[in-house]
Short mmCIF file of C-alpha atoms in Angstrom, two decimals:
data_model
loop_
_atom_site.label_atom_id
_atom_site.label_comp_id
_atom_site.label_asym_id
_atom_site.label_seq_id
_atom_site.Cartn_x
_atom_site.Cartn_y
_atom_site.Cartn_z
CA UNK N 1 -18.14 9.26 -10.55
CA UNK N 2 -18.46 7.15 -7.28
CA UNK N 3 -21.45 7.66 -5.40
CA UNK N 4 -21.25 5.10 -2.51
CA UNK N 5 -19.73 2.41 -0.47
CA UNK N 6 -20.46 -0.03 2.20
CA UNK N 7 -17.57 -1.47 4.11
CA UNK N 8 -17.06 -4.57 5.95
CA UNK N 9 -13.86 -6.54 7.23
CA UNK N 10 -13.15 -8.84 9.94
CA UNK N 11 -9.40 -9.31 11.15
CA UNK N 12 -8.04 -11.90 12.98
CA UNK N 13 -6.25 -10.54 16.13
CA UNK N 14 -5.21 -14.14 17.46
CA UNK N 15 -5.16 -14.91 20.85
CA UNK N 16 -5.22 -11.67 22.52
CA UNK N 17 -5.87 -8.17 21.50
CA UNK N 18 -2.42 -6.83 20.56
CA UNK N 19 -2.53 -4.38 17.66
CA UNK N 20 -6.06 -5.74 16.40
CA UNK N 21 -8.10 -2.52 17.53
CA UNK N 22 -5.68 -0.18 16.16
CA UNK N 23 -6.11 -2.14 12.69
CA UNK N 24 -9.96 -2.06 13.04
CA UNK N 25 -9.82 1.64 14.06
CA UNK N 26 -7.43 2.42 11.42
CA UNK N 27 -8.93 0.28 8.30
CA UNK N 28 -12.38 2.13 8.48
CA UNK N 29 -10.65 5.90 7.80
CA UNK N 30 -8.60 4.22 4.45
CA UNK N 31 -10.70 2.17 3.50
CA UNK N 32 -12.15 4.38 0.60
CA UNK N 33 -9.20 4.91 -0.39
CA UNK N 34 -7.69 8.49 -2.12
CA UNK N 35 -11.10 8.84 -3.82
CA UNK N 36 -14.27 10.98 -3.07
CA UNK N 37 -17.15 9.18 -2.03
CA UNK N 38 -20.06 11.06 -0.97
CA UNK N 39 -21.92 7.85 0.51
CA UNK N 40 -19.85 5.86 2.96
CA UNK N 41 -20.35 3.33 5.92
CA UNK N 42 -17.84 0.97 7.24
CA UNK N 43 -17.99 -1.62 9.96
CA UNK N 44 -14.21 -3.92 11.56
CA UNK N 45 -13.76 -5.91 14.11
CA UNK N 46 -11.12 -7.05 15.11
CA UNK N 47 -11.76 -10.89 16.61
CA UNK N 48 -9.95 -12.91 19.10
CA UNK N 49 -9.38 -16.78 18.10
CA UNK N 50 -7.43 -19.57 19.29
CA UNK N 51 -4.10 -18.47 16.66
CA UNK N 52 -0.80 -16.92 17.17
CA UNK N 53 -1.65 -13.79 18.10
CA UNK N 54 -1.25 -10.54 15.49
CA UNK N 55 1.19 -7.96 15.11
CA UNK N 56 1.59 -4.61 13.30
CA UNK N 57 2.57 -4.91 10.20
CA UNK N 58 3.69 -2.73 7.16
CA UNK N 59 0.41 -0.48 6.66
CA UNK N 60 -1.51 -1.83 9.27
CA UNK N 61 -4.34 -2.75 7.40
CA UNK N 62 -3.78 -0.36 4.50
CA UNK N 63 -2.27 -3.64 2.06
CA UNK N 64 -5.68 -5.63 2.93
CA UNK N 65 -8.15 -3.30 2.35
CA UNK N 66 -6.39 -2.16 -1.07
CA UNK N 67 -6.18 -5.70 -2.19
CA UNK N 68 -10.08 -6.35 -2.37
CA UNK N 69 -11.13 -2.45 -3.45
CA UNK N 70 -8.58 -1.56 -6.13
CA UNK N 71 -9.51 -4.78 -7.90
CA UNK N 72 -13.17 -3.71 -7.23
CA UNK N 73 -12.30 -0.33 -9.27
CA UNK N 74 -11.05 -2.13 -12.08
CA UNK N 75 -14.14 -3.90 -12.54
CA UNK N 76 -16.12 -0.76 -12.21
CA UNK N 77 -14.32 0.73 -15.11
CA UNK N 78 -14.72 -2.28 -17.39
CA UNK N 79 -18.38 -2.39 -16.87
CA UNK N 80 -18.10 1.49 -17.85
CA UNK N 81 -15.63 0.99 -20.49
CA UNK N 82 -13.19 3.35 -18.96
CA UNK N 83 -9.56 2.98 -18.65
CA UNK N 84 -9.15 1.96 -15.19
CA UNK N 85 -5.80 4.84 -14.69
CA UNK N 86 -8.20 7.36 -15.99
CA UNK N 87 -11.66 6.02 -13.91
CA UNK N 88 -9.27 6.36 -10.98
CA UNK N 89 -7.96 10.10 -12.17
CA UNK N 90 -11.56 11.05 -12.36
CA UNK N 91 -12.33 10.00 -8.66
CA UNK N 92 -8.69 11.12 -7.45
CA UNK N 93 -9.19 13.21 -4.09
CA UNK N 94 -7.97 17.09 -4.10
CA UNK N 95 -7.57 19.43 -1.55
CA UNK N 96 -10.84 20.43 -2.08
CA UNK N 97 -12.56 17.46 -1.48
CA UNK N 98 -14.10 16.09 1.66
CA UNK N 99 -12.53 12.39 2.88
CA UNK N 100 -15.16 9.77 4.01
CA UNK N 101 -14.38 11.55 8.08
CA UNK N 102 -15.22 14.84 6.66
CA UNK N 103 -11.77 16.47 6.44
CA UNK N 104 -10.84 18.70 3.98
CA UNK N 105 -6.76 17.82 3.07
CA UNK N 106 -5.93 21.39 1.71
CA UNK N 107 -2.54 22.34 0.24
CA UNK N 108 0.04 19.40 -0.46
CA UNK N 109 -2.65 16.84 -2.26
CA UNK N 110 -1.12 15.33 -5.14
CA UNK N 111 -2.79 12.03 -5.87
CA UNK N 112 -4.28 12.79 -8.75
CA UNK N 113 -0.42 14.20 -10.09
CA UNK N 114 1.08 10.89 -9.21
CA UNK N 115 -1.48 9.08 -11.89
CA UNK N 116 -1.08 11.45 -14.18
CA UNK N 117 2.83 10.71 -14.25
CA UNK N 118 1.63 6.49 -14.98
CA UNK N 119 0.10 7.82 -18.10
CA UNK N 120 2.79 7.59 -20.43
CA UNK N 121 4.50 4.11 -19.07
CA UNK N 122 0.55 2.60 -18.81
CA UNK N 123 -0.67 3.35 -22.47
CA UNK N 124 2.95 1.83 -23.53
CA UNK N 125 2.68 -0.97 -21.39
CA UNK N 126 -1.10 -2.17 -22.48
CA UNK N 127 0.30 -1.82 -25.65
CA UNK N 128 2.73 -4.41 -25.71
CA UNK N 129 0.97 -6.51 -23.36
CA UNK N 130 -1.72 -6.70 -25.58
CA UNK N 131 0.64 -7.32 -29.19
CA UNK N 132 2.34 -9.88 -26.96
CA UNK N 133 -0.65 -11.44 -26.18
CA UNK N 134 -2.03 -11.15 -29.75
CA UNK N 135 0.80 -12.81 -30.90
CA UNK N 136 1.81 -15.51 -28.12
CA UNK N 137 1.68 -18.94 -29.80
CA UNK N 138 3.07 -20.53 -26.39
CA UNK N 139 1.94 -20.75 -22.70
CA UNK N 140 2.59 -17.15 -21.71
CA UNK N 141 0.52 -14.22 -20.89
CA UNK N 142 1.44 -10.84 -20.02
CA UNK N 143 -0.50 -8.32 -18.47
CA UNK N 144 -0.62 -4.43 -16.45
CA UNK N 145 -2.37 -3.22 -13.74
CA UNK N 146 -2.67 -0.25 -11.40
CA UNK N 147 -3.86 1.14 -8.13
CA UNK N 148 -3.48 3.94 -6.01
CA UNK N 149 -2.66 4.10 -2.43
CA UNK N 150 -3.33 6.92 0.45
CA UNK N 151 -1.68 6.67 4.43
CA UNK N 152 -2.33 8.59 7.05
CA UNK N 153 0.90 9.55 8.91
CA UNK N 154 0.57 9.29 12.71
CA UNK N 155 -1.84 7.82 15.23
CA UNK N 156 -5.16 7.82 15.10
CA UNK N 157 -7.06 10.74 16.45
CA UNK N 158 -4.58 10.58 19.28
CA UNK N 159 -1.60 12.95 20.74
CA UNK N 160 1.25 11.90 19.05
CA UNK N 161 3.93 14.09 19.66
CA UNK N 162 7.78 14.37 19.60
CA UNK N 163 10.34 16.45 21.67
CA UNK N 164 13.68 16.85 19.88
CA UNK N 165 16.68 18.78 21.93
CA UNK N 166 19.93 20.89 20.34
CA UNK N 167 22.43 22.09 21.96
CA UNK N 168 25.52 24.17 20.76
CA UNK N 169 29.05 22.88 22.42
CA UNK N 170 32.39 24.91 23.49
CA UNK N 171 34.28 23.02 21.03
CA UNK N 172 31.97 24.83 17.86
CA UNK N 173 29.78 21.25 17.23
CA UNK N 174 26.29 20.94 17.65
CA UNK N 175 24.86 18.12 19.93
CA UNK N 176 21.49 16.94 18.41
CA UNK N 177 19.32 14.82 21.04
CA UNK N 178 16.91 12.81 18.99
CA UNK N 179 14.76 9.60 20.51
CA UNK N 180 13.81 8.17 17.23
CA UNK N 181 14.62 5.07 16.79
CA UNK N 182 15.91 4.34 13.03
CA UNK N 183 15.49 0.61 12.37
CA UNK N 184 16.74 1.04 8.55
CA UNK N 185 14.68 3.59 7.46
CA UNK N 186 17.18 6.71 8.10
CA UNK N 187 15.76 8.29 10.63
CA UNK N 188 19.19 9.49 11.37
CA UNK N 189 19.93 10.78 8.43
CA UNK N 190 17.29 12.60 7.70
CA UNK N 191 16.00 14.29 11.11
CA UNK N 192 20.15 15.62 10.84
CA UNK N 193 19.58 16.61 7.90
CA UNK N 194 16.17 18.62 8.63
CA UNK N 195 17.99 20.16 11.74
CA UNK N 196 21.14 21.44 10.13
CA UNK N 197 18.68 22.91 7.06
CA UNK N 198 16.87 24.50 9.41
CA UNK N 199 19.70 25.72 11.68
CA UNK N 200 21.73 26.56 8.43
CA UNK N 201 24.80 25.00 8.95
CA UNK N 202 26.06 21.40 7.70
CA UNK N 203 25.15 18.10 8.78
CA UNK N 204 29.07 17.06 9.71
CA UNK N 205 29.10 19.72 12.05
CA UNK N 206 26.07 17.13 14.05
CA UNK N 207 26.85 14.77 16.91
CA UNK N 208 24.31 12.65 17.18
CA UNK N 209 23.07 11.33 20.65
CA UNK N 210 21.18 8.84 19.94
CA UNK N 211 18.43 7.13 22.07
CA UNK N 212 18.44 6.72 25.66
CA UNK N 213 15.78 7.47 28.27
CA UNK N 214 18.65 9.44 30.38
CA UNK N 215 19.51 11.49 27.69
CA UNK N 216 16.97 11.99 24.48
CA UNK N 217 13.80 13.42 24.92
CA UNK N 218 10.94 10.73 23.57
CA UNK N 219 10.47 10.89 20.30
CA UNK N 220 7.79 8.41 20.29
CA UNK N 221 7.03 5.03 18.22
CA UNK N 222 9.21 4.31 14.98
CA UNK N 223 5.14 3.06 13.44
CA UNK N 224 3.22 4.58 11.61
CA UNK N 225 5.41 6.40 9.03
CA UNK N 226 5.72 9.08 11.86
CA UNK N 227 9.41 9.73 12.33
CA UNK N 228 10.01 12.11 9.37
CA UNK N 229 6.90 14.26 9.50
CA UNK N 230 6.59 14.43 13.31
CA UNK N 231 10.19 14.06 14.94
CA UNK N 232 11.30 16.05 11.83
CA UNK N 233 9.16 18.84 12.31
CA UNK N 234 9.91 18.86 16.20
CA UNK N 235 14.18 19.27 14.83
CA UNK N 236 12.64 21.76 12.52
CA UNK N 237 11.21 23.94 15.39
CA UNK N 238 13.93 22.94 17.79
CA UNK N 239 17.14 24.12 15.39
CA UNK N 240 14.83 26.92 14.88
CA UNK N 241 15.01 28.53 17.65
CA UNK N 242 18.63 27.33 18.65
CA UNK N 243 19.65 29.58 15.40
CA UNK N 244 17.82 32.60 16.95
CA UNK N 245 19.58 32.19 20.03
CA UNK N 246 22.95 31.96 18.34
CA UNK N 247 22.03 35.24 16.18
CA UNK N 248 21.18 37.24 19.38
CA UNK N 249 24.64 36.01 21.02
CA UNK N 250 25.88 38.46 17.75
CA UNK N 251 22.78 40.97 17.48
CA UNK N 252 22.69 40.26 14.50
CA UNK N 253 19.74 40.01 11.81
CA UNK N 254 17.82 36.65 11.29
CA UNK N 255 19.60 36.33 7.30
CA UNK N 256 22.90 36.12 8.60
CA UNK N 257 25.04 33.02 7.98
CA UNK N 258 26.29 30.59 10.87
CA UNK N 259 29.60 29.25 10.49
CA UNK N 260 31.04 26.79 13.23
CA UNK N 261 34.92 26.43 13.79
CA UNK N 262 37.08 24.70 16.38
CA UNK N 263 35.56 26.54 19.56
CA UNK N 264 34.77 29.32 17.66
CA UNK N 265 31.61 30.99 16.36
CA UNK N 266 31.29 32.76 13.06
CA UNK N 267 28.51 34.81 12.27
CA UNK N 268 28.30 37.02 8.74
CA UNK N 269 25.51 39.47 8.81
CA UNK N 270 25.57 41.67 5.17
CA UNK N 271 29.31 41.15 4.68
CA UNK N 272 30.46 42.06 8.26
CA UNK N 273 31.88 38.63 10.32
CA UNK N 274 31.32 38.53 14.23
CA UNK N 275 33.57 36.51 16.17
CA UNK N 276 32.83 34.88 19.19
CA UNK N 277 35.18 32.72 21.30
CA UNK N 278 32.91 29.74 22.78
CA UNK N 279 35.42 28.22 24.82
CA UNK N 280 34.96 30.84 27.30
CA UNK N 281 31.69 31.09 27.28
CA UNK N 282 29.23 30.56 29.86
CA UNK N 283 27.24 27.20 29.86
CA UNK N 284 23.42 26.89 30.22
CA UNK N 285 21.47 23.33 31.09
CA UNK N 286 22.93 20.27 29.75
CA UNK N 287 26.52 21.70 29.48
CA UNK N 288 25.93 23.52 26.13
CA UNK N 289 26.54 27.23 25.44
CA UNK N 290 22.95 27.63 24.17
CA UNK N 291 20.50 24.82 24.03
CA UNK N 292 16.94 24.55 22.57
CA UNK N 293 13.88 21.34 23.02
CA UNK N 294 10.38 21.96 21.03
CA UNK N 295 7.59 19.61 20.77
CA UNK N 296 5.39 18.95 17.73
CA UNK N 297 2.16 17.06 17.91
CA UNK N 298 0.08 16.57 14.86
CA UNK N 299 -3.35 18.80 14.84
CA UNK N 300 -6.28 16.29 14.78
CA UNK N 301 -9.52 15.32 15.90
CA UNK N 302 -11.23 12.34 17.60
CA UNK N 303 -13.38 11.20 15.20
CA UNK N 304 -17.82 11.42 16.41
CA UNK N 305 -20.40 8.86 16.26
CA UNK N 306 -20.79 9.91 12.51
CA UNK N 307 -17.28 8.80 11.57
CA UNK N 308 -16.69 12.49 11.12
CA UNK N 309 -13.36 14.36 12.33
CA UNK N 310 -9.74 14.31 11.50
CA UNK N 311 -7.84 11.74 12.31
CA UNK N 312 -4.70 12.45 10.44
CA UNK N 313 -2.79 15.90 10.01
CA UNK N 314 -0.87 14.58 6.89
CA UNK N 315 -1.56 11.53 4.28
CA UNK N 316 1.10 10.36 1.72
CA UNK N 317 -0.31 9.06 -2.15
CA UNK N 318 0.92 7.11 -4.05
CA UNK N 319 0.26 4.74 -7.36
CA UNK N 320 1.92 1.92 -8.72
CA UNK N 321 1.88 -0.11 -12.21
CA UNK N 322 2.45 -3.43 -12.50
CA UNK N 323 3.85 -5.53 -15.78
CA UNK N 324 3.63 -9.29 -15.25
CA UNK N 325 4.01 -12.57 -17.43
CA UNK N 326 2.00 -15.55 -16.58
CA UNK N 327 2.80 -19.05 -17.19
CA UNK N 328 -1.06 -20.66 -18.54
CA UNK N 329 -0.27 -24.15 -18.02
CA UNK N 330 1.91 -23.78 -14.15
CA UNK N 331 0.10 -20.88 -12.87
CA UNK N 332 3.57 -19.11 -12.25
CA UNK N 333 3.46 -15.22 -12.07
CA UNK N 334 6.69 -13.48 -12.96
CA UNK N 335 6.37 -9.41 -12.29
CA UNK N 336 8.65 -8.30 -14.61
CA UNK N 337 8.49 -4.44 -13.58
CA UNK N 338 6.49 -2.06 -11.57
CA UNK N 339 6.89 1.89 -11.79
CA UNK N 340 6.05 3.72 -8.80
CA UNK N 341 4.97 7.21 -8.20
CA UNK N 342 4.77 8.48 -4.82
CA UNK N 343 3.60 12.26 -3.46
CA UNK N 344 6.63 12.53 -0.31
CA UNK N 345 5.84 16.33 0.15
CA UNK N 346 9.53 17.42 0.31
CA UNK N 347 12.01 14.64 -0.71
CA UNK N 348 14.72 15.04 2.11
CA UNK N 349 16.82 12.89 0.89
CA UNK N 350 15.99 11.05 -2.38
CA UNK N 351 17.80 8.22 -2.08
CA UNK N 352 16.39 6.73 1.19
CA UNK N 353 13.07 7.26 -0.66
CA UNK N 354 14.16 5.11 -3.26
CA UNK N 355 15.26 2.57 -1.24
CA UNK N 356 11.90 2.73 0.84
CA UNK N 357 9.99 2.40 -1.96
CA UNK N 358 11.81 -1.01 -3.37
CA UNK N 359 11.54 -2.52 -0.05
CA UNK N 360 7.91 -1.56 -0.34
CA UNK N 361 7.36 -2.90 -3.57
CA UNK N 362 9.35 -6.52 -2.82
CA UNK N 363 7.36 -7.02 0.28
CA UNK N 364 4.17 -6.01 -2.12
CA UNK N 365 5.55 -8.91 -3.96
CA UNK N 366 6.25 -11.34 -1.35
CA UNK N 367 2.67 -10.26 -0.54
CA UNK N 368 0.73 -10.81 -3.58
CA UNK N 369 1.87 -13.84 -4.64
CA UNK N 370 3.98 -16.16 -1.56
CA UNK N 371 4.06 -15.30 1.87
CA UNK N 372 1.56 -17.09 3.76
CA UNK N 373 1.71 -17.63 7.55
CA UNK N 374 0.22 -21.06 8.72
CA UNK N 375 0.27 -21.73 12.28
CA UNK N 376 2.45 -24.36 13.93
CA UNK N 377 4.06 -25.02 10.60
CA UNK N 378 5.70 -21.81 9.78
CA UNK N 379 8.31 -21.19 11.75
CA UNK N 380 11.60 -20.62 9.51
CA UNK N 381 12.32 -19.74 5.88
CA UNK N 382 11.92 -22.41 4.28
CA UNK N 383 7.95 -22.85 5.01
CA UNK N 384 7.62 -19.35 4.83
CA UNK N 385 8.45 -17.87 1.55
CA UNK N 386 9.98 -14.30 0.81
CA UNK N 387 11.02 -12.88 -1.96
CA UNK N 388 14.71 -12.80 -2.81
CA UNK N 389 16.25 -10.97 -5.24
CA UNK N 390 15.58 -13.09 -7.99
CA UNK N 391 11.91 -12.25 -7.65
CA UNK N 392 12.73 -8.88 -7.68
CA UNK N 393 11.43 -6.88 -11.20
CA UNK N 394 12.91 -3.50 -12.42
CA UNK N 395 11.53 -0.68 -10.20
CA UNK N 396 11.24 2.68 -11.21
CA UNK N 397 10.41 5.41 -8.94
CA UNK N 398 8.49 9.00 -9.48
CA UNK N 399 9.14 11.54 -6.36
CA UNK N 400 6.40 14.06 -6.93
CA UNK N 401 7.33 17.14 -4.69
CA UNK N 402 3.82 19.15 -3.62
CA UNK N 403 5.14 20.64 0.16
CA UNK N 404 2.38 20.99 2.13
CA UNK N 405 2.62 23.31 5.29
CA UNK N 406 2.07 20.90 8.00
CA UNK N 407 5.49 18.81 7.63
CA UNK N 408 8.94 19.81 7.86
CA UNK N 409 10.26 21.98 4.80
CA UNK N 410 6.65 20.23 3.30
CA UNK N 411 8.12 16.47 4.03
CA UNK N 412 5.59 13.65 4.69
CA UNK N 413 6.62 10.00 5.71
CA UNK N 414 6.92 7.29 3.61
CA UNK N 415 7.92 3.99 5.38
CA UNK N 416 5.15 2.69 4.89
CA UNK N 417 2.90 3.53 1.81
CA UNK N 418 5.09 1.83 -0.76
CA UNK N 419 4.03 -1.33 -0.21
CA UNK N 420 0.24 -1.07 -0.16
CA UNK N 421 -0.34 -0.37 -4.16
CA UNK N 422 1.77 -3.16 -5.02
CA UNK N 423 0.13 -6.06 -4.33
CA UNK N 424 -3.28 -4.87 -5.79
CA UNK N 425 -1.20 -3.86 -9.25
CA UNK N 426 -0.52 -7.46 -9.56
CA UNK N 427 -3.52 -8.24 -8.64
CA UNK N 428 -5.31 -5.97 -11.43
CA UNK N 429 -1.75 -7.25 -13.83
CA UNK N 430 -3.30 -10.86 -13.61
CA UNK N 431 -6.79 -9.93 -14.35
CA UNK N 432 -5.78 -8.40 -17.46
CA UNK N 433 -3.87 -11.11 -18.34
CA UNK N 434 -5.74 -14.20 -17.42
CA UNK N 435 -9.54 -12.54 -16.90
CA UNK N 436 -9.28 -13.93 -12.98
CA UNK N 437 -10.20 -11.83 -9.87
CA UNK N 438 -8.33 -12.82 -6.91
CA UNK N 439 -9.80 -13.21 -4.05
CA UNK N 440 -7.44 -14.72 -1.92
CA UNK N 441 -3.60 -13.86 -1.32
CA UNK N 442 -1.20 -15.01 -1.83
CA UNK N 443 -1.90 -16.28 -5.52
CA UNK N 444 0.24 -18.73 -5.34
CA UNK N 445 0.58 -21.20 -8.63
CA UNK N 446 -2.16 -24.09 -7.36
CA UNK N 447 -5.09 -21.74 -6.59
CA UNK N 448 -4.26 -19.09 -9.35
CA UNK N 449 -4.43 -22.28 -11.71
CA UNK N 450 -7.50 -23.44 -10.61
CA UNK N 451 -8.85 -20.31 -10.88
CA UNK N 452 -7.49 -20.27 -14.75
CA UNK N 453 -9.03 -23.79 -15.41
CA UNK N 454 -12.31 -22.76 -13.77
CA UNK N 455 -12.14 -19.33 -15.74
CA UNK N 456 -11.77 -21.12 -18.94
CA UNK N 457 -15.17 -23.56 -18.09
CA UNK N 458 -16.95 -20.65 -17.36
#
């Protein structure tokens, strides 16, 4: 069992402060990582110098601080002869154990499930990694590595919150009002797809009016993986009570069935259908027959002078294996697959999560073993390397489905967990296959060779 850990990181925050103190803040809280650690002290700073100055990034923080302590674990478990998937099972956290702040997670904790379902694919994969290995009679190496991953959706121990409005039309459409801003991730889709769940009818009966200070209500910062848990659980609340509206229009019970038409209203309560013509109806605010607006704001804490509070109402987990061949002689990694399992609460929709997740996992990539950034010389794409797709290994995803009772219908976010296991799978992938630790990223070919050569003296 782990008993302690001390902490330390500086980060680089350029020439002005930007998002360095939200890293610094945020690092401390994740860096133990999804595991119980009775003993724990932490100290980052975030440090102005004379470089370009730093932006948020994917994880803010989360990718660095995994890098250097998931390869730590590994080498715990060697010096204990443990299997490193089953060191980190033994550690997982649980709902019933206390984070390094103090906070007890309760229901919807399924870390320890998401290593569990790497068990199978890991045991088969050291397998033939080690009979290709036994039998390799050329320059190539293959190896498999894990680690785990937690995320904290939201701010940090600050208000957070999200207004969502709905609003029924004449014409028998709904108008849903919704601020967040969906850069890719489907914020769209899904927040539609929360509200017509929760209202009970479909999501082509949805206009969608998107952002605009005149007409949404703020929704806050697409950061954070945020949008989903908190603008979804605003939608949640907001078609909530639009649908009990609607029913009272009717008198009729809360388990009757909406059904929209061309300017009409259909409402079947135990077999019986009410009619309602919404053409001429009245209009409230906004120009909408009836017409709804609920906030959510996650319940946390500032954290005290102990560390101690909680400064997230929801954390995603995740865990991610690695297979990789390495070329001995070049120093050329090739990661040939990774299988990820991820605890998303309530998958929404499935498919976004899968396509999440393998942009998580190719940035993980790009990560691990190219992208550098070196000032005043990195300025396009061809001195700054990123993966394409023929870097791009198989990628198998695991949606593990625990709801908890904070997000909407149990949903947590996920932009942004996926790709903080991957680079310290590779990581632990080239230890096993080469016996070096990196300590610096990217491991590109030149230093991950001279780390082979100076392996091999040693």
């Amino acid at each position: 069992k782990l008993a302690s850990m001390d902490f330390e990181a500086d980060f680089n925050t350029g020439a002005y402060a930007s998002w360095g103190p939200t890293v610094a803040n945020r690092v401390p809280v994740h860096a133990p990582g999804p595991y119980f650690i009775p003993d724990y002290r932490a100290r980052a700073r975030a440090i102005p110098t004379h470089c370009a100055p730093s932006g948020a990034f994917r994880g803010l923080g989360g990718p660095q601080m995994a890098g250097a302590q998931e390869q730590l674990l590994d080498q715990l478990a060697d010096r204990l002869e443990i299997d490193p998937l089953e060191f980190r099972i033994l550690n997982a956290l649980d709902g019933s154990t206390p984070t390094a702040t103090g906070q007890m997670l309760g229901d919807g904790i399924a870390f320890r499930e998401c290593l569990e379902a790497l068990r199978r694919c890991w045991r088969a994969a050291q397998r033939d990694a080690d009979d290709f290995n036994a039998n390799a009679a050329g320059p190539l190496r293959r190896g498999v590595g894990v680690a785990g991953m937690w995320y904290g959706c939201g701010n940090t121990s600050l208000p957070n919150p999200s207004t969502i409005r709905i609003g029924l039309k004449r014409d028998g459409r709904i108008a849903l009002h919704q601020g967040a801003v969906d850069i890719g991730q489907g914020s769209n889709t899904v927040i539609t797809q929360i509200a017509a769940t929760a209202l009970g009818v479909g999501v082509e009966q949805f206009d969608l009016v998107s952002p605009d200070t005149d007409l949404t209500p703020d929704c806050g910062k697409t950061s954070a993986s945020r949008q989903t848990f908190v603008t979804g659980r605003a939608a949640e609340a907001a078609a909530k009570s639009l649908r009990a509206q609607i029913l009272r229009l009717a008198n009729v019970s809360d388990h009757s069935q909406i059904r929209l038409e061309a300017g009409r209203l259909s409402i079947v309560d135990n077999d019986q259908s009410h009619r309602l013509d919404l053409s001429a109806m009245p209009v409230a605010s906004w120009g909408y027959v009836a017409v709804a607006e609920e906030t959510f704001d996650p319940p946390t804490t500032p954290l005290d002078e102990n560390g101690q509070g909680s400064p997230y109402a929801v954390y995603g987990f995740g865990a991610h294996m690695a297979e990789i061949e390495v070329d001995m002689r070049l120093g050329l990694v090739k990661v040939r697959k990774v299988v990820a399992a991820h605890d998303v609460g309530r998958a929404i929709n499935p498919t976004l999560i899968e396509g999440q997740i393998e942009g998580g996992v190719l940035q993980g990539l790009g990560l691990a073993l190219m992208e550098e950034f070196h000032p005043g010389r990195g300025e396009n794409l061809h001195d700054y390397l990123i993966p394409t797709i023929g870097d791009a290994p198989v990628i198998e995803t695991i949606l593990i489905e625990t709801p908890n009772s904070i997000g909407p219908f149990g949903a947590k976010g996920i932009g942004e967990q996926a790709l903080i296991p991957t680079a310290p799978a590779i990581f632990n992938a080239i230890r096993h296959a080469t016996g070096v630790v990196v300590e610096r990223a990217p491991a590109t070919p030149d230093r991950l060779l001279a780390a082979i050569k100076a392996h091999a003296k040693q």
